[in-house]
XYZ file of C-alpha atoms in Angstrom:
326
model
C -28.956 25.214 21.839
C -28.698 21.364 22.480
C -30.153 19.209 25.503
C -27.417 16.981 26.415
C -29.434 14.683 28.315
C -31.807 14.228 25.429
C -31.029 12.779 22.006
C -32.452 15.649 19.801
C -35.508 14.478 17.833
C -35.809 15.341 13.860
C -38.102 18.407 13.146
C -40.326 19.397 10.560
C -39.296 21.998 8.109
C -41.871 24.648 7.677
C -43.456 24.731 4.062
C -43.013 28.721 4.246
C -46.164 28.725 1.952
C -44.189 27.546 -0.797
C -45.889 25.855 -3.751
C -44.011 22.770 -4.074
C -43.960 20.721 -0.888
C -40.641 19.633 0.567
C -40.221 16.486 -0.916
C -39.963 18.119 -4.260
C -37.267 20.730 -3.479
C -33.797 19.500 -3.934
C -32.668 18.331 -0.071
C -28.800 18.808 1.217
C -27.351 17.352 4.619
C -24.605 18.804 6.629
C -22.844 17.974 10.071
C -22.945 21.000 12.104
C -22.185 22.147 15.560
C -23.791 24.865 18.141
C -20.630 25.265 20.204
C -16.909 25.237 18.883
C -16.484 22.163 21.297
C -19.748 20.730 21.216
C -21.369 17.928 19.715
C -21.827 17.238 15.830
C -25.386 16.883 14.644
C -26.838 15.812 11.228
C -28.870 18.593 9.403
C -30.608 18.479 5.946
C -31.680 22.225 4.515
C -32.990 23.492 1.144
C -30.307 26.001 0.856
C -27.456 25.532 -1.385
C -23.837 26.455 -1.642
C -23.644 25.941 2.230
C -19.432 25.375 2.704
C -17.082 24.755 5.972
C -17.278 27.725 8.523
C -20.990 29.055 7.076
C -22.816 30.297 10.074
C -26.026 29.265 9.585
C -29.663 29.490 11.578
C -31.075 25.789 12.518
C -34.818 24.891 13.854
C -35.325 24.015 16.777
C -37.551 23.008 20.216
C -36.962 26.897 21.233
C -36.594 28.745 18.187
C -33.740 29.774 15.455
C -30.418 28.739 16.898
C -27.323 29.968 15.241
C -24.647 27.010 14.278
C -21.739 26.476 12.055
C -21.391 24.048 9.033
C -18.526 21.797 9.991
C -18.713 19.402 6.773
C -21.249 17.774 4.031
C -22.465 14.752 4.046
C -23.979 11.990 2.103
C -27.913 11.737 1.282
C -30.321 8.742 1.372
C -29.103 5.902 -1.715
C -32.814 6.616 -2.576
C -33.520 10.438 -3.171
C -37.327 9.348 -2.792
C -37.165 8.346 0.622
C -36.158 10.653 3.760
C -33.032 10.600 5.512
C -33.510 10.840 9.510
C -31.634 14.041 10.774
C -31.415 16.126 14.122
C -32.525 19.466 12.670
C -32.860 21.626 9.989
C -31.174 24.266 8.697
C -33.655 27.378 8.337
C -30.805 29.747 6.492
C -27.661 31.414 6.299
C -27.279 33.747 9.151
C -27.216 37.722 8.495
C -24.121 39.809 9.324
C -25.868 41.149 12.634
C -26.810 37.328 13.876
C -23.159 36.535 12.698
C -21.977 39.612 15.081
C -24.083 38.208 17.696
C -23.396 34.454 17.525
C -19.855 35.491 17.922
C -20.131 37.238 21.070
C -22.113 34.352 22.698
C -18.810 32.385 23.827
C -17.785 35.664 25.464
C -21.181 36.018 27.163
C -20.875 32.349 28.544
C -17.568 33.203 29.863
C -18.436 36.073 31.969
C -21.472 34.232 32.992
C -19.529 31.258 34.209
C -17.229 33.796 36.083
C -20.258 35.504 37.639
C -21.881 31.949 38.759
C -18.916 30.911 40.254
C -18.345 33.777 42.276
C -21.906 33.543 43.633
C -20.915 29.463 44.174
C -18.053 30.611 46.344
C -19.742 33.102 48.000
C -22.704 30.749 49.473
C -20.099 27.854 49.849
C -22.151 25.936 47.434
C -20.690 21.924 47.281
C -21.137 22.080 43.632
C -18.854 21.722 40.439
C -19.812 24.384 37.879
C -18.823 22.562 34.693
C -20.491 24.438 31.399
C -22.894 27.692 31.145
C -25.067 28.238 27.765
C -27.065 30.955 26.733
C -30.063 30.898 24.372
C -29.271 32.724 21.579
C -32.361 35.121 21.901
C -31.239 35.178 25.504
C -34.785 33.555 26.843
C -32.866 31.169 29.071
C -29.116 30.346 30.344
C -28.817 27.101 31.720
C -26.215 26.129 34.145
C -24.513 22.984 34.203
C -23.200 21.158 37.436
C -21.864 17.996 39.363
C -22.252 17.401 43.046
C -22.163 14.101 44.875
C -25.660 14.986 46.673
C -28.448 17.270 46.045
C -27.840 21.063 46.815
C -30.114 24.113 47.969
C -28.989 26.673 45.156
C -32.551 28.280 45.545
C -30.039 31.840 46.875
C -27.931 31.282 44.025
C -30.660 31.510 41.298
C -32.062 34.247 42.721
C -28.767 36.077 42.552
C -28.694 34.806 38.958
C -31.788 35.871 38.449
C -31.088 39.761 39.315
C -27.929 39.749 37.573
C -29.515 38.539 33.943
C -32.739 39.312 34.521
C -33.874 36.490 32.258
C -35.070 32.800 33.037
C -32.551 31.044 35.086
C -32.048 27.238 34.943
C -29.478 24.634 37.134
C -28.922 21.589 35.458
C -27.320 18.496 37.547
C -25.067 16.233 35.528
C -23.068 12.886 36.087
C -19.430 12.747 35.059
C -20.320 11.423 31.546
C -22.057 13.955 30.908
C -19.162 16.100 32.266
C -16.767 14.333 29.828
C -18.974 14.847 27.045
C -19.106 19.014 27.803
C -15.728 19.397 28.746
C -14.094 16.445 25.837
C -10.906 15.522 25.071
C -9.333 12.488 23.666
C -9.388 9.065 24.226
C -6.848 5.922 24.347
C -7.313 5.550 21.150
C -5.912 9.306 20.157
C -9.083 10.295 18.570
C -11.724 12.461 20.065
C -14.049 10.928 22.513
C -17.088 9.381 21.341
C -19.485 11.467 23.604
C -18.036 14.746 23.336
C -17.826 13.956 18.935
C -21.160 12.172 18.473
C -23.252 10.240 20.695
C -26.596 11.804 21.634
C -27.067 9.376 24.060
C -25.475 6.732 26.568
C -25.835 3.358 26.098
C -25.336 0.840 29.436
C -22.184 -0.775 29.709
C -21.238 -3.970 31.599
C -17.719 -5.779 32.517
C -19.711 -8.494 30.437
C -18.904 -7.164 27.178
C -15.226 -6.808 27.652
C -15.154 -10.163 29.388
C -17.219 -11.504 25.889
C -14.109 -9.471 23.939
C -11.274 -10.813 25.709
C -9.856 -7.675 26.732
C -8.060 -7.492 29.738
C -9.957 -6.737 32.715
C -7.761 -4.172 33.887
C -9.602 -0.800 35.174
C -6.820 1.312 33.590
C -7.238 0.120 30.182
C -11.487 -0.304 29.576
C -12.331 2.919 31.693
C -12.289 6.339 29.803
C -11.926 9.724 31.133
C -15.054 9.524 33.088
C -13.676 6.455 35.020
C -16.547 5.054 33.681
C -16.403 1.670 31.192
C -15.407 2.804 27.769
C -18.348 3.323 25.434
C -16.825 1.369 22.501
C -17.639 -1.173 24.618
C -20.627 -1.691 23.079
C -19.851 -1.168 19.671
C -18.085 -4.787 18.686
C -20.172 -6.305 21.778
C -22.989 -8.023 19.326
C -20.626 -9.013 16.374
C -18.145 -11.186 19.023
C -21.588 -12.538 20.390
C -22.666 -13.810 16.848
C -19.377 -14.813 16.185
C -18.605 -17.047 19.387
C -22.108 -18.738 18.979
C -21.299 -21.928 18.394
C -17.837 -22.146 19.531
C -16.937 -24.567 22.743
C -16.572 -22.288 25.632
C -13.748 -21.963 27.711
C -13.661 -24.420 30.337
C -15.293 -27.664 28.088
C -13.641 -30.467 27.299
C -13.154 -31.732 23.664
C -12.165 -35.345 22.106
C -10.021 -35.007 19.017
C -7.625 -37.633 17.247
C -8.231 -39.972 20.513
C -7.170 -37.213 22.938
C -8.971 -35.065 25.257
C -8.553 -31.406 25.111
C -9.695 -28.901 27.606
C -10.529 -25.328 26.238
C -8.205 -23.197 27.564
C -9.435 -19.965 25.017
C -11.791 -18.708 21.731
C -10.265 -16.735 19.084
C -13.263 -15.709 17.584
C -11.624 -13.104 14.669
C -10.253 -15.965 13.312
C -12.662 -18.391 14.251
C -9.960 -20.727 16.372
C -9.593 -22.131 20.207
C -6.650 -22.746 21.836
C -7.158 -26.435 24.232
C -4.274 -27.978 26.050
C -3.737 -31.484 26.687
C -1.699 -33.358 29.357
C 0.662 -29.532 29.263
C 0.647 -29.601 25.379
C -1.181 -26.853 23.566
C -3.172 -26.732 20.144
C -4.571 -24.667 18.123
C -7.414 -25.877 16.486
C -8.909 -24.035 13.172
C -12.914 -24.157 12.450
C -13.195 -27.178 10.667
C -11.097 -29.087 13.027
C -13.127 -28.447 16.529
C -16.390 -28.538 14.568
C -15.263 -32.281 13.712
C -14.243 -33.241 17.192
C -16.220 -34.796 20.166
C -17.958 -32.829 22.820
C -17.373 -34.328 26.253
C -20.598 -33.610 28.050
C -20.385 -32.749 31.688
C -21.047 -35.488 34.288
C -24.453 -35.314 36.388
C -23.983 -34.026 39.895
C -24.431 -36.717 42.646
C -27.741 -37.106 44.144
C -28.291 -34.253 47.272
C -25.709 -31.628 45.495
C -26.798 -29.008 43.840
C -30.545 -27.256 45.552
C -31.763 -28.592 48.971
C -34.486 -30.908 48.119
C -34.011 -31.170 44.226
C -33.268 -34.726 43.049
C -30.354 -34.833 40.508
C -31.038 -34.603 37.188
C -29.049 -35.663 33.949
C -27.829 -32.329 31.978
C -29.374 -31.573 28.581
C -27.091 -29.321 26.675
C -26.348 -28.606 23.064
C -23.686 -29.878 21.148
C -21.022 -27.132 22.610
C -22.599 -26.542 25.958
C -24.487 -23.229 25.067
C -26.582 -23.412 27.111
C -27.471 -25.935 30.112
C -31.509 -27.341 30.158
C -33.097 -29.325 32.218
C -34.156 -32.623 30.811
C -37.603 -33.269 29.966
C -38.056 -36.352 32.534
């Protein structure tokens, strides 16, 4: 069983009194997954022979969780030093944890029935999005949106009587929701959260304005109506690679005419800058080797009330604006 809310933290594998410690024994690492829809999670494990479909039992905060192998994967470059994983895989599951791992989705189901009933009943404002059960049945944890808080304290209790076993309501946001329920993306692949991320990183319009995409809500919001999480993923590399570049909006002398920057290509390491209607594209080497036009100082009185004027200080592109040292 997984916290969504938390990226899961690597364990310790127990030594099971073994002689050699567990840097000695040979080391394997697999992608697994609790849920047939849920989240994939690194693993490494002593046990060998471990294929596609294995049910196998995995360490961790709460005890032996059942999951299934979904693929192999590759080890540290250097054998001596550790690869960072999520858990650990304990063993391969006997034929009476199989029988019982397989009748957990069914369990879920008829609890999410049940809860929702119970919602109905009390006229709950509440979404009921995902239910899961620990596998030795020591808690069942209830996932839900609502736009405000809610008084479920009658519908736990009802819970509660019915299960007869520790009872927990879990409010989400509709990320989260996204990343229970999945489904795929623009892109035709399967989305990021719901494949996976362990965690959500913040977003801003900034890094699609920094990427040129267009700043159309349709086309940068996912599922979640949210901004797209692969946002962030090119967001440093365009930042590194438009260092440097004029900015949009500067003006440029080149070949005795004055070009205003009109757009950064930053792939290919061009601008487009027009001039009197006519428009250029100029490579690296060619608006490296022209003229910045530096930006005229604002008359005296513009600008903040009772600040003199003062002469700009920029770099040679206008990175960034200082105040001069007078």
């Amino acid at each position: 069983m997984t916290d969504i809310d938390n990226e899961p933290q690597p364990t310790e594998h127990p030594s099971a009194n073994d002689e050699r410690t567990s840097e000695q024994l040979p080391r394997y690492y697999f992608k697994i997954r609790f849920r047939e829809q849920g989240q994939e999670f690194s693993t490494a494990t002593e046990v060998t022979d471990l294929h596609r479909g294995d049910i196998v039992m995995v360490l961790t905060d709460h005890g032996a969780e059942p999951a299934t192998v979904i693929n192999r994967t590759a080890g540290p470059q250097n054998p001596s030093e550790p690869r960072p994983v999520s858990y650990q895989i304990l063993r391969r599951a006997d034929e009476t944890e199989q029988e019982q791992y397989d009748q957990l989705p069914h369990e879920e189901h008829d609890a999410y029935r049940l809860c929702q009933r119970h919602i109905e009943r009390l006229r709950l404002p509440m979404d009921l999005v995902r239910v899961e059960r620990f596998f030795n049945g020591s808690k069942i944890i209830f996932y839900f949106t609502a736009e405000s808080r809610v008084d479920f304290r009658e519908l736990v209790k009802a819970l509660v009587q019915e299960f007869r076993t520790r009872v927990e309501m879990r409010q989400i946001g509709v990320r989260h929701e996204t990343q229970m329920i999945g489904g795929l993306g623009a892109c035709g692949r399967e989305l990021c959260c719901a494949s996976f991320l362990n965690k959500f990183d913040s977003v801003s319009i900034k890094m699609a304005k920094a990427q040129d995409l267009p700043l159309n809500p349709a086309k940068i919001s996912g599922l979640c109506n949210r901004l797209l999480c692969c946002l962030t993923y090119e967001y440093e590399s365009y930042k590194v690679m438009k260092k440097g570049m004029p900015r949009v909006g500067r003006q440029i002398q080149f070949g005795g005419k004055t070009y205003l920057v009109t757009r950064q290509i930053p792939l290919m390491g061009k601008i487009i800058a027009t001039c009197e209607g006519e428009e250029r594209i100029f490579d690296e080497e060619e608006w490296r080797a022209a003229d910045p036009i530096l930006k005229t100082a604002p008359r005296k009185g513009q600008g903040k009330k009772g600040e003199a004027a003062k002469s700009p200080k920029i770099d040679i592109w206008g990175i960034q604006d200082l105040p001069s040292d007078d």
